[in-house]
PDB file of C-alpha atoms in Angstrom:
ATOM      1  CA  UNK A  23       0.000   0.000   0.000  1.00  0.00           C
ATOM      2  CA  UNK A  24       2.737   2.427   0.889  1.00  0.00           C
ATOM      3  CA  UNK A  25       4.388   1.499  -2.257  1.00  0.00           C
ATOM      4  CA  UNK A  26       1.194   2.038  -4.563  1.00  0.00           C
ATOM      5  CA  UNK A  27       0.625   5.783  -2.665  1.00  0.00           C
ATOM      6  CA  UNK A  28       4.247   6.986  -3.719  1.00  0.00           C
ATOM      7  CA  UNK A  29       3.890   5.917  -7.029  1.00  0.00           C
ATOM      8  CA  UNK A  30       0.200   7.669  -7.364  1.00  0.00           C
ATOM      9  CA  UNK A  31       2.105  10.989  -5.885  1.00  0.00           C
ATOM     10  CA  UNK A  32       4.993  10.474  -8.398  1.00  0.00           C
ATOM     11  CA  UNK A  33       1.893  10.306 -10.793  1.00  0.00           C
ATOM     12  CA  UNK A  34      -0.313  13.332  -9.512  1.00  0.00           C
ATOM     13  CA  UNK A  35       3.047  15.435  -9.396  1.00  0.00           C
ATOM     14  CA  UNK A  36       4.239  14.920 -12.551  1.00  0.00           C
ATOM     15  CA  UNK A  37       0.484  15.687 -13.809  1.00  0.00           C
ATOM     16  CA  UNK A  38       0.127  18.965 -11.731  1.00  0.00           C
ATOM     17  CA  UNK A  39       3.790  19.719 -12.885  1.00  0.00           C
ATOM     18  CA  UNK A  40       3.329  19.740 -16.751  1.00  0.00           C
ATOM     19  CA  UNK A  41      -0.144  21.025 -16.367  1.00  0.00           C
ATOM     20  CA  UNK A  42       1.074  24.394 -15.039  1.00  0.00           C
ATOM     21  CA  UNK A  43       3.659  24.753 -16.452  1.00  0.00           C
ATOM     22  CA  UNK A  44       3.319  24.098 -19.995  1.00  0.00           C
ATOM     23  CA  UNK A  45      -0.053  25.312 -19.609  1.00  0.00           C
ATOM     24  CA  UNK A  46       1.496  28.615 -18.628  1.00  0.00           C
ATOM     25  CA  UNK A  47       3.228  28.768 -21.657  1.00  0.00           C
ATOM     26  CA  UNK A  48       0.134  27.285 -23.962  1.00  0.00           C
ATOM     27  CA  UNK A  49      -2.354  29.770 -22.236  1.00  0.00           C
ATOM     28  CA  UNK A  50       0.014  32.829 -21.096  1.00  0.00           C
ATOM     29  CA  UNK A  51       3.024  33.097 -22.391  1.00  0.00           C
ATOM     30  CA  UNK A  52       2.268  35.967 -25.268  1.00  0.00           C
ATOM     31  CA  UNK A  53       1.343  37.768 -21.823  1.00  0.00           C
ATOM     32  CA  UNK A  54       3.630  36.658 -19.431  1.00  0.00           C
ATOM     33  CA  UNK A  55       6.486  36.416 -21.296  1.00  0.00           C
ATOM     34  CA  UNK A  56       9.478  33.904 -20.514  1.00  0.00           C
ATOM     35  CA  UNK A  57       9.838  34.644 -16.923  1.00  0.00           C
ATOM     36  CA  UNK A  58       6.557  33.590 -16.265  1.00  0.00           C
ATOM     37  CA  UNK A  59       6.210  30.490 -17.645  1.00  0.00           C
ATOM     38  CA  UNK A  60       9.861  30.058 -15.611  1.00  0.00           C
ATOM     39  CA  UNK A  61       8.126  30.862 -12.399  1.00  0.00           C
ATOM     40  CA  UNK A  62       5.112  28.723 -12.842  1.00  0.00           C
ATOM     41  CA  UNK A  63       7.218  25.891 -13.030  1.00  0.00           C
ATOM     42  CA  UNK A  64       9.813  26.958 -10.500  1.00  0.00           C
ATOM     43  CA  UNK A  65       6.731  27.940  -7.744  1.00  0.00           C
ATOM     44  CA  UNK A  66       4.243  24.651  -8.313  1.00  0.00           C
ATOM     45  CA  UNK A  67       7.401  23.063  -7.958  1.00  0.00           C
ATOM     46  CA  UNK A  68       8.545  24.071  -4.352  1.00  0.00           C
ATOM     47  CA  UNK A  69       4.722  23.510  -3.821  1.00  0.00           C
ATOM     48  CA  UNK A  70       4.958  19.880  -4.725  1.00  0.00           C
ATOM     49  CA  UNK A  71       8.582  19.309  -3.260  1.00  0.00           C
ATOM     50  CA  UNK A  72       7.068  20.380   0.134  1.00  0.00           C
ATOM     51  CA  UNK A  73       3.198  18.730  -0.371  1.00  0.00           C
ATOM     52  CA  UNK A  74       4.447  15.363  -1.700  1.00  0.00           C
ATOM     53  CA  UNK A  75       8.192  14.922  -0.915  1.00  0.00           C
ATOM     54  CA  UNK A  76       8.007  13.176   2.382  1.00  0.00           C
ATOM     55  CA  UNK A  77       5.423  10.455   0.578  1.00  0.00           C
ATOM     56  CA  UNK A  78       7.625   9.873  -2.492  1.00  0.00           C
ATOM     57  CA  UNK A  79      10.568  12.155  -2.891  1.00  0.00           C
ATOM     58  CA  UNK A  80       8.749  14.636  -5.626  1.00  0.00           C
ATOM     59  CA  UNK A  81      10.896  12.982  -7.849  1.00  0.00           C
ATOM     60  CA  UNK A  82       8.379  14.293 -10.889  1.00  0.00           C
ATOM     61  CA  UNK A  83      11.152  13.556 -13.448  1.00  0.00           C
ATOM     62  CA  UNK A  84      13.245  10.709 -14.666  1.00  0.00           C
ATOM     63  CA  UNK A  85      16.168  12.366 -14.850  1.00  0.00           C
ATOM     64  CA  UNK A  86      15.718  12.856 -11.160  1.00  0.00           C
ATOM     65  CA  UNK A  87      14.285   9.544 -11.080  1.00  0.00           C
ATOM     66  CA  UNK A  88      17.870   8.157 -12.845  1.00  0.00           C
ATOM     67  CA  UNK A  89      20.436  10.061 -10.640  1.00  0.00           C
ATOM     68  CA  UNK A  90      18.499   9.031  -7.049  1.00  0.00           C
ATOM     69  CA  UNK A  91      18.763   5.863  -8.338  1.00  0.00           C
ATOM     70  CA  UNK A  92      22.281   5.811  -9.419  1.00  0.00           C
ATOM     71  CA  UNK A  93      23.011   7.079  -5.699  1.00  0.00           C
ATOM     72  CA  UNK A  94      21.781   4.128  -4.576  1.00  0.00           C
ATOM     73  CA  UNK A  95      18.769   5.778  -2.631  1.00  0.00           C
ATOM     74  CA  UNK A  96      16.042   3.680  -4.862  1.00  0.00           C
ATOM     75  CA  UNK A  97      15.876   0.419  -6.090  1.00  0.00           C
ATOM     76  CA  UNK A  98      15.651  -0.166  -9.776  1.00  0.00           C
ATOM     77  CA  UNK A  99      11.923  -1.949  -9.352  1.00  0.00           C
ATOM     78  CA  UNK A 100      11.574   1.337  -7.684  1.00  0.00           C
ATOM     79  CA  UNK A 101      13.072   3.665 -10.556  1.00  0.00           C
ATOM     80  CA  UNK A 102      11.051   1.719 -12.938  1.00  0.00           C
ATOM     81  CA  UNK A 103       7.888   2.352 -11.578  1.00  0.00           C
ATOM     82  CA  UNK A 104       8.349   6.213 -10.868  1.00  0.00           C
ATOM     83  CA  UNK A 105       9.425   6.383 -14.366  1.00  0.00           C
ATOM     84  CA  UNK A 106       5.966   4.754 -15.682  1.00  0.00           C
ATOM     85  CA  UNK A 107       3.838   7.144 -12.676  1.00  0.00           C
ATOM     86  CA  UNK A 108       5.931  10.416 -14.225  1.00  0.00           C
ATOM     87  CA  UNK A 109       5.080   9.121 -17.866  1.00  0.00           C
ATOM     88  CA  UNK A 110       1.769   8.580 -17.538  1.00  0.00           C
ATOM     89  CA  UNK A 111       1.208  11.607 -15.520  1.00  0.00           C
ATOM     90  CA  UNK A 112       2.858  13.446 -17.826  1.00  0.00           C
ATOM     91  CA  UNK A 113       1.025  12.222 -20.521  1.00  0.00           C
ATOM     92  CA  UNK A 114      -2.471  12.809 -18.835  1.00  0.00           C
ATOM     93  CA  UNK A 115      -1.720  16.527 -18.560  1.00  0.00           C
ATOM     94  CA  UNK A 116      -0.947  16.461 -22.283  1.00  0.00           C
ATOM     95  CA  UNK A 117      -3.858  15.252 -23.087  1.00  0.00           C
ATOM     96  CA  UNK A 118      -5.857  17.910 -21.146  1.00  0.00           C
ATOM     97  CA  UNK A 119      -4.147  20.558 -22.077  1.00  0.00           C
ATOM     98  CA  UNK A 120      -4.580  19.606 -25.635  1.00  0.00           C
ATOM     99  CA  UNK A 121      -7.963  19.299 -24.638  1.00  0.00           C
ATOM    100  CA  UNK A 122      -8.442  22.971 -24.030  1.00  0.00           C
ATOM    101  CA  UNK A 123      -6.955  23.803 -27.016  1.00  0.00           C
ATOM    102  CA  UNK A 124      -8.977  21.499 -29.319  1.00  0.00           C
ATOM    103  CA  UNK A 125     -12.473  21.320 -27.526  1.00  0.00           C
ATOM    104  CA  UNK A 126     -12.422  24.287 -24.631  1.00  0.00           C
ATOM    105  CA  UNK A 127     -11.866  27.338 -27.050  1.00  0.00           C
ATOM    106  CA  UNK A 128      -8.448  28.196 -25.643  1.00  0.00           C
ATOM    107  CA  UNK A 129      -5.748  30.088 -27.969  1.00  0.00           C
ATOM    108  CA  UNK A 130      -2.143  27.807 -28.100  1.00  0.00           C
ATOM    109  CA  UNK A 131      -0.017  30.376 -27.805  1.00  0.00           C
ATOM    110  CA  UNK A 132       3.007  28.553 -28.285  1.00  0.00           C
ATOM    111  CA  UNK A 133       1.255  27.408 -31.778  1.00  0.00           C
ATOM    112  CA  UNK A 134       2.938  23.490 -30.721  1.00  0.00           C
ATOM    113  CA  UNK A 135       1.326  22.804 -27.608  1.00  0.00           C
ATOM    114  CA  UNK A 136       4.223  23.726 -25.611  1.00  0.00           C
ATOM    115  CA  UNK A 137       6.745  21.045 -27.037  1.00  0.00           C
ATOM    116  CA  UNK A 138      10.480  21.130 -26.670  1.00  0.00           C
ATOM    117  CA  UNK A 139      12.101  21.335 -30.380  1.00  0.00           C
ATOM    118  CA  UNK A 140      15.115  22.566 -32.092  1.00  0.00           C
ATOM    119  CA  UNK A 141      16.158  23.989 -35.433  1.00  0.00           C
ATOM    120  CA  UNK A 142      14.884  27.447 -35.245  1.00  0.00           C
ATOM    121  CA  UNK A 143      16.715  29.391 -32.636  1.00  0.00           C
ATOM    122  CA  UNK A 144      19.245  26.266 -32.206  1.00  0.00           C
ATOM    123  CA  UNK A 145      20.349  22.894 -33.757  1.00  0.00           C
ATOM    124  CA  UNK A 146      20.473  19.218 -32.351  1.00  0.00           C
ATOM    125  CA  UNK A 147      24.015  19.462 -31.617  1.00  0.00           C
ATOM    126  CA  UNK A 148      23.563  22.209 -29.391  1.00  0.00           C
ATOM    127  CA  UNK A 149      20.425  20.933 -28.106  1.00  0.00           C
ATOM    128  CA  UNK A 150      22.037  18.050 -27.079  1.00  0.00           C
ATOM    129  CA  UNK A 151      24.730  20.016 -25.433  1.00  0.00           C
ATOM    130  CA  UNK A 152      22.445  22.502 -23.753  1.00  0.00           C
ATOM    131  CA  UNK A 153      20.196  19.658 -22.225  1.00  0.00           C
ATOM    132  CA  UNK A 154      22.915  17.950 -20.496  1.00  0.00           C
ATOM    133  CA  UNK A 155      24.541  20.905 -19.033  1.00  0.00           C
ATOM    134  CA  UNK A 156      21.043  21.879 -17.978  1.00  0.00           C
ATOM    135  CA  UNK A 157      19.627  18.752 -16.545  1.00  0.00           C
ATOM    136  CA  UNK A 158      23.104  18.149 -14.907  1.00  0.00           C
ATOM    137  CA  UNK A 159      22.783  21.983 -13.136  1.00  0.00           C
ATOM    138  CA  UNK A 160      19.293  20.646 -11.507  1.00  0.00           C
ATOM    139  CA  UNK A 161      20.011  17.139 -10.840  1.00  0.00           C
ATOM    140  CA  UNK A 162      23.047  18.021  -8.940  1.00  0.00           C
ATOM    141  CA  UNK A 163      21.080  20.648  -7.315  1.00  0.00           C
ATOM    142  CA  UNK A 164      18.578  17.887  -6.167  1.00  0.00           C
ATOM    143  CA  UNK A 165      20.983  15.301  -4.969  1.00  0.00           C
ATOM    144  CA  UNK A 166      23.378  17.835  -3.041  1.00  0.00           C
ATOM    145  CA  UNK A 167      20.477  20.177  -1.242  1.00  0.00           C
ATOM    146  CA  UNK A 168      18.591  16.389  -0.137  1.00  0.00           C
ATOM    147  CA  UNK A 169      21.828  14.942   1.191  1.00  0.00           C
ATOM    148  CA  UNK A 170      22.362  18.276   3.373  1.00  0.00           C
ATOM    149  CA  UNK A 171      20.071  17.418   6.376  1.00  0.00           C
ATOM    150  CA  UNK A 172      20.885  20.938   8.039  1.00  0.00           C
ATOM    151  CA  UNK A 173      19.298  22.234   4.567  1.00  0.00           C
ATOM    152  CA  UNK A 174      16.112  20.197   4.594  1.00  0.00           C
ATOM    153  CA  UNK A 175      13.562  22.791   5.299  1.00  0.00           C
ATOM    154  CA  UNK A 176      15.168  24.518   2.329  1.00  0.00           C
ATOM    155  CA  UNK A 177      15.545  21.911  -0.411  1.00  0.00           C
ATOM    156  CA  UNK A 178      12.512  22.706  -1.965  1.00  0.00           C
ATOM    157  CA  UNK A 179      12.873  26.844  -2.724  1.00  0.00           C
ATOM    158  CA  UNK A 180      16.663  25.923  -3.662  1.00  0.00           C
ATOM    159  CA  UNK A 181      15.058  22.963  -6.078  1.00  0.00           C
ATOM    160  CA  UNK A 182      12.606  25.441  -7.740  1.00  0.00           C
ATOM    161  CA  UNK A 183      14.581  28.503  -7.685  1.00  0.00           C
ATOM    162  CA  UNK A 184      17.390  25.963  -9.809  1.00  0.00           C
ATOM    163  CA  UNK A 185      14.429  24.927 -12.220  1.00  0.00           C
ATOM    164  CA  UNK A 186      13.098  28.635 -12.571  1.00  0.00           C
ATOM    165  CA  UNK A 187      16.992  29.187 -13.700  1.00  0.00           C
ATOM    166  CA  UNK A 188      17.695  26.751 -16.288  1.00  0.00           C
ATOM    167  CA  UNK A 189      14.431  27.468 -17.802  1.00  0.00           C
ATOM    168  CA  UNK A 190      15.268  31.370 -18.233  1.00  0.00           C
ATOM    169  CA  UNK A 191      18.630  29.880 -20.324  1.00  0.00           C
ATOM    170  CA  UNK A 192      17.003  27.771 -22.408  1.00  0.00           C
ATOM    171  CA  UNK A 193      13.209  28.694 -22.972  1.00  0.00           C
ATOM    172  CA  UNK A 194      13.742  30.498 -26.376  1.00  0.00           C
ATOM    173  CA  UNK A 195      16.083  28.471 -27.400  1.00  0.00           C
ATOM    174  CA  UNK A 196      14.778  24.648 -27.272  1.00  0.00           C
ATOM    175  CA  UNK A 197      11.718  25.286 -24.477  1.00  0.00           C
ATOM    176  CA  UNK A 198      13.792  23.729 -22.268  1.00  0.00           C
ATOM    177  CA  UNK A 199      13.773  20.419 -20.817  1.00  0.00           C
ATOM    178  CA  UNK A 200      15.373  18.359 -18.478  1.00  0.00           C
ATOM    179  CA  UNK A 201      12.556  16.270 -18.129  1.00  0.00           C
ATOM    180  CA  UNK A 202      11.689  13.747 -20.450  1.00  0.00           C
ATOM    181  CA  UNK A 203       8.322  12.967 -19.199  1.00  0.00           C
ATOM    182  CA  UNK A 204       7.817  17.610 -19.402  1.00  0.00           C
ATOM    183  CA  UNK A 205       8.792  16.565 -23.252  1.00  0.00           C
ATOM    184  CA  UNK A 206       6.824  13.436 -24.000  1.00  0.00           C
ATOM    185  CA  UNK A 207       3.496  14.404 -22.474  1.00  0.00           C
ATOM    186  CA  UNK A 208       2.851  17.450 -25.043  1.00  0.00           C
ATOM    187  CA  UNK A 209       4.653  15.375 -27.560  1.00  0.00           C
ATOM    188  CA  UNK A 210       2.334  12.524 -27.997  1.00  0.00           C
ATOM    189  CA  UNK A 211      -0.697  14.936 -29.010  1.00  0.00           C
ATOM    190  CA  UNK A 212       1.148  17.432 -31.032  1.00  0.00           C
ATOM    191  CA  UNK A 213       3.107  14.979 -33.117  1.00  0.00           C
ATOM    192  CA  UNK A 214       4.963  15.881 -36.307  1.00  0.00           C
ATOM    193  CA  UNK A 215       8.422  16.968 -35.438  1.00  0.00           C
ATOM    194  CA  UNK A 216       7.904  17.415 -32.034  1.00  0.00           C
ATOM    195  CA  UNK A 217       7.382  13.427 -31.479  1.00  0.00           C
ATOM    196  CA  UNK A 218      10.490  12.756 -34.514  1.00  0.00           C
ATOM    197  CA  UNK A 219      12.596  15.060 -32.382  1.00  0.00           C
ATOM    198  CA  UNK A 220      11.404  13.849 -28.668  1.00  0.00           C
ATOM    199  CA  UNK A 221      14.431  10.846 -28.486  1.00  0.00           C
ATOM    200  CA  UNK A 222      16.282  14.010 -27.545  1.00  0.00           C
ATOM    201  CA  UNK A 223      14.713  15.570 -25.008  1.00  0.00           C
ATOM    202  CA  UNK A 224      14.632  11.635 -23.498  1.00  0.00           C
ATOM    203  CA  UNK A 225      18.219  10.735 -24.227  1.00  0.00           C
ATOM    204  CA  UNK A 226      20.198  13.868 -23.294  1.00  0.00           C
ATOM    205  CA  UNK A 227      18.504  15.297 -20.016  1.00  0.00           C
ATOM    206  CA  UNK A 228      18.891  11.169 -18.544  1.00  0.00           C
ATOM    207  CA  UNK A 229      22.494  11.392 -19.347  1.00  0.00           C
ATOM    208  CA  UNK A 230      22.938  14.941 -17.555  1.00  0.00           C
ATOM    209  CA  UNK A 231      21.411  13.227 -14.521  1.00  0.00           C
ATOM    210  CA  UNK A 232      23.360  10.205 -14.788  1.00  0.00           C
ATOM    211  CA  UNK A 233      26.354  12.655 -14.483  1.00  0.00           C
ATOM    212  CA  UNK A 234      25.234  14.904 -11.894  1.00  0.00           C
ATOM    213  CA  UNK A 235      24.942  11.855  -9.819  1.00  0.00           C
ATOM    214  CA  UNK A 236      28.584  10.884 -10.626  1.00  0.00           C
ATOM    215  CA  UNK A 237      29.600  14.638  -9.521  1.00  0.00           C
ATOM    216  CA  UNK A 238      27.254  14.682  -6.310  1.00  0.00           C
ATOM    217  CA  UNK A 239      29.266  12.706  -4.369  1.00  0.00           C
ATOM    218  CA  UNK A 240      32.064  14.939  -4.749  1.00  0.00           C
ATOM    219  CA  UNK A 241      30.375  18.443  -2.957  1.00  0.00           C
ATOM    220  CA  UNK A 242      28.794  16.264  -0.166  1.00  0.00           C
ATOM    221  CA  UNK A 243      29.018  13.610   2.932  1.00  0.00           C
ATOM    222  CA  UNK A 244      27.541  10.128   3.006  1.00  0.00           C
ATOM    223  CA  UNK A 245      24.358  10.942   4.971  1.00  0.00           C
ATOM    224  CA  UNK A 246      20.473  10.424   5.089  1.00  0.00           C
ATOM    225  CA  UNK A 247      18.892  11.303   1.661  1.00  0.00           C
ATOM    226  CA  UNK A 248      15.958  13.998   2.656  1.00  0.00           C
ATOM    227  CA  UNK A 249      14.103  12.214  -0.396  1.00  0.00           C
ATOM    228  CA  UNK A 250      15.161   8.846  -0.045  1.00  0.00           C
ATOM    229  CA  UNK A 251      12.714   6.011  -0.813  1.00  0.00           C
ATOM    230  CA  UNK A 252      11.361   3.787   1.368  1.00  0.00           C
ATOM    231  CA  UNK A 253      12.358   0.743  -0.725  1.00  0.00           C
ATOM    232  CA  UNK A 254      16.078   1.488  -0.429  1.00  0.00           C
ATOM    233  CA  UNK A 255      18.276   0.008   1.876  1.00  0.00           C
ATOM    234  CA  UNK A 256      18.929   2.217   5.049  1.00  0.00           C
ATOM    235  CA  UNK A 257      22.770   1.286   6.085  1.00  0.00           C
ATOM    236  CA  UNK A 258      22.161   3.056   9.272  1.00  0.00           C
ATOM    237  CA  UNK A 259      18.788   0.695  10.231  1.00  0.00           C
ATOM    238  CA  UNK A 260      19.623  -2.236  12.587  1.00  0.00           C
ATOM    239  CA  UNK A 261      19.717  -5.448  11.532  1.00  0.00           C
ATOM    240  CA  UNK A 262      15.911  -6.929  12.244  1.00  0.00           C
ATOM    241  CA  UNK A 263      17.743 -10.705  12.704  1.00  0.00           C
TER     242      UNK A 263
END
C-alpha cells in the first residue's frame, strides 16, 4: 500500500507539474512572457517538493528519477515504476491541455502545444549540449540540497529557484527540458516533429542526470537522503535478525 501511494504521488506530481507549467506557456506566455512560464514551473514546484516529498521524494522527473537511483537511494523496481507514474502523468496533462486547445476554445499560444524542439533558434548538436549541461545543473542541485540534512527545510525553494533558472537559459532556445516525461506528455498529441525530435529531449537530459549523480558525491558527505525512498536500503537501520 505504501508502495502504490508513492507511485500515485509520483503520478499526480508529474500531472500537476506539466499542467502548469506548460499550460502557462500554452495559455500565457504571449502575456507573461518567458519569466513567467519560468516561475510557474519553478513555484508549483517548491509547492509539490514540500506537499508530496516526504510520501515519495517529488521525484516528478526521470532524470531525477535516474540520478536518485544511481546514488543508490532507490531500487531499480523502484526507478522503474516512478518512471511509468511520471510518464503517464505526464502524458495525462498532455492530453488535457490539448484538450483545451482542441475542444475548450483556448488560444495555443506557443502554436505546438508547448513542445520542446530545435532547429529554429538552435540545432540538435547544441540541443544536445544545452540539455545535459542543464539537466546536470538541476540534478546536482537535487541530490546535493537532499543529502544536506541541516538544509532540509530549504531543499525545496533551492530545487525550484534551480528549475526557474535553467528554464530562463534555455526557454527560447529549445523550451527547455530536463525532463523527459515535461517533453513526451505534449509530444504525444502534437506529433509531427515534435514526437520525430522527442528521443532528444529523453536521451540527453537522462544522461545529464546520470552525471550529476557521478559529480554529487564529490560536494557532499555520506548521509540520510531527505528524499530517499522507502524501498532502499537504510545502512544506518539495525539489523531486524
Amino acid at each position: 500500500m505504501d508502495a502504490a501511494r508513492r507511485y500515485a504521488a509520483e503520478l499526480i506530481g508529474t500531472l500537476l507539474l506539466v499542467f502548469v507549467g506548460v499550460g502557462t506557456a500554452v495559455f500565457a506566455q504571449l502575456q507573461g512572457g518567458v519569466v513567467v512560464v519560468a516561475l510557474a514551473f519553478g513555484f508549483v514546484l517548491v509547492g509539490l517538493v514540500y506537499a508530496i516529498g516526504p510520501l515519495s521524494g517529488a521525484h516528478l522527473n526521470p532524470a531525477v528519477t535516474l540520478g536518485v537511483l544511481l546514488s543508490g537511494k532507490i531500487s531499480v523496481v523502484g526507478a522503474v515504476a516512478y518512471w511509468l507514474a511520471q510518464f503517464v502523468g505526464a502524458t495525462v496533462a498532455g492530453f488535457a491541455i490539448w484538450g483545451l486547445v482542441r475542444w475548450g476554445g483556448v488560444a495555443d499560444q506557443t502554436g505546438v502545444l508547448g513542445t520542446n524542439g530545435y532547429g529554429v533558434h538552435i540545432n540538435q548538436g547544441g540541443t544536445a549540449v544545452l540539455e545535459v549541461v542543464l539537466t546536470f545543473l538541476f540534478v546536482l542541485v537535487v541530490l546535493v540540497v537532499t543529502s544536506r540534512v541541516e538544509h532540509a527545510g530549504f531543499a525545496g525553494l533551492a530545487i525550484g529557484l534551480a528549475l526557474v533558472a535553467v528554464l530562463l537559459v534555455g526557454i527560447t532556445l529549445d523550451g527547455t527540458s530536463i525532463n523527459p516525461a515535461r517533453s513526451f506528455g505534449p509530444a504525444v498529441f502534437e506529433g509531427g516533429a515534435a514526437l520525430r525530435q522527442l528521443w532528444v529531449f529523453i536521451v540527453f537530459p537522462l544522461l545529464g542526470g546520470a552525471l550529476a549523480a557521478l559529480a554529487a558525491p564529490l560536494l557532499v558527505k555520506p548521509s540520510r537522503h531527505f528524499r530517499a525512498e522507502p524501498d532502499a536500503p537504510d545502512p544506518a537501520a539495525p539489523d531486524p535478525t
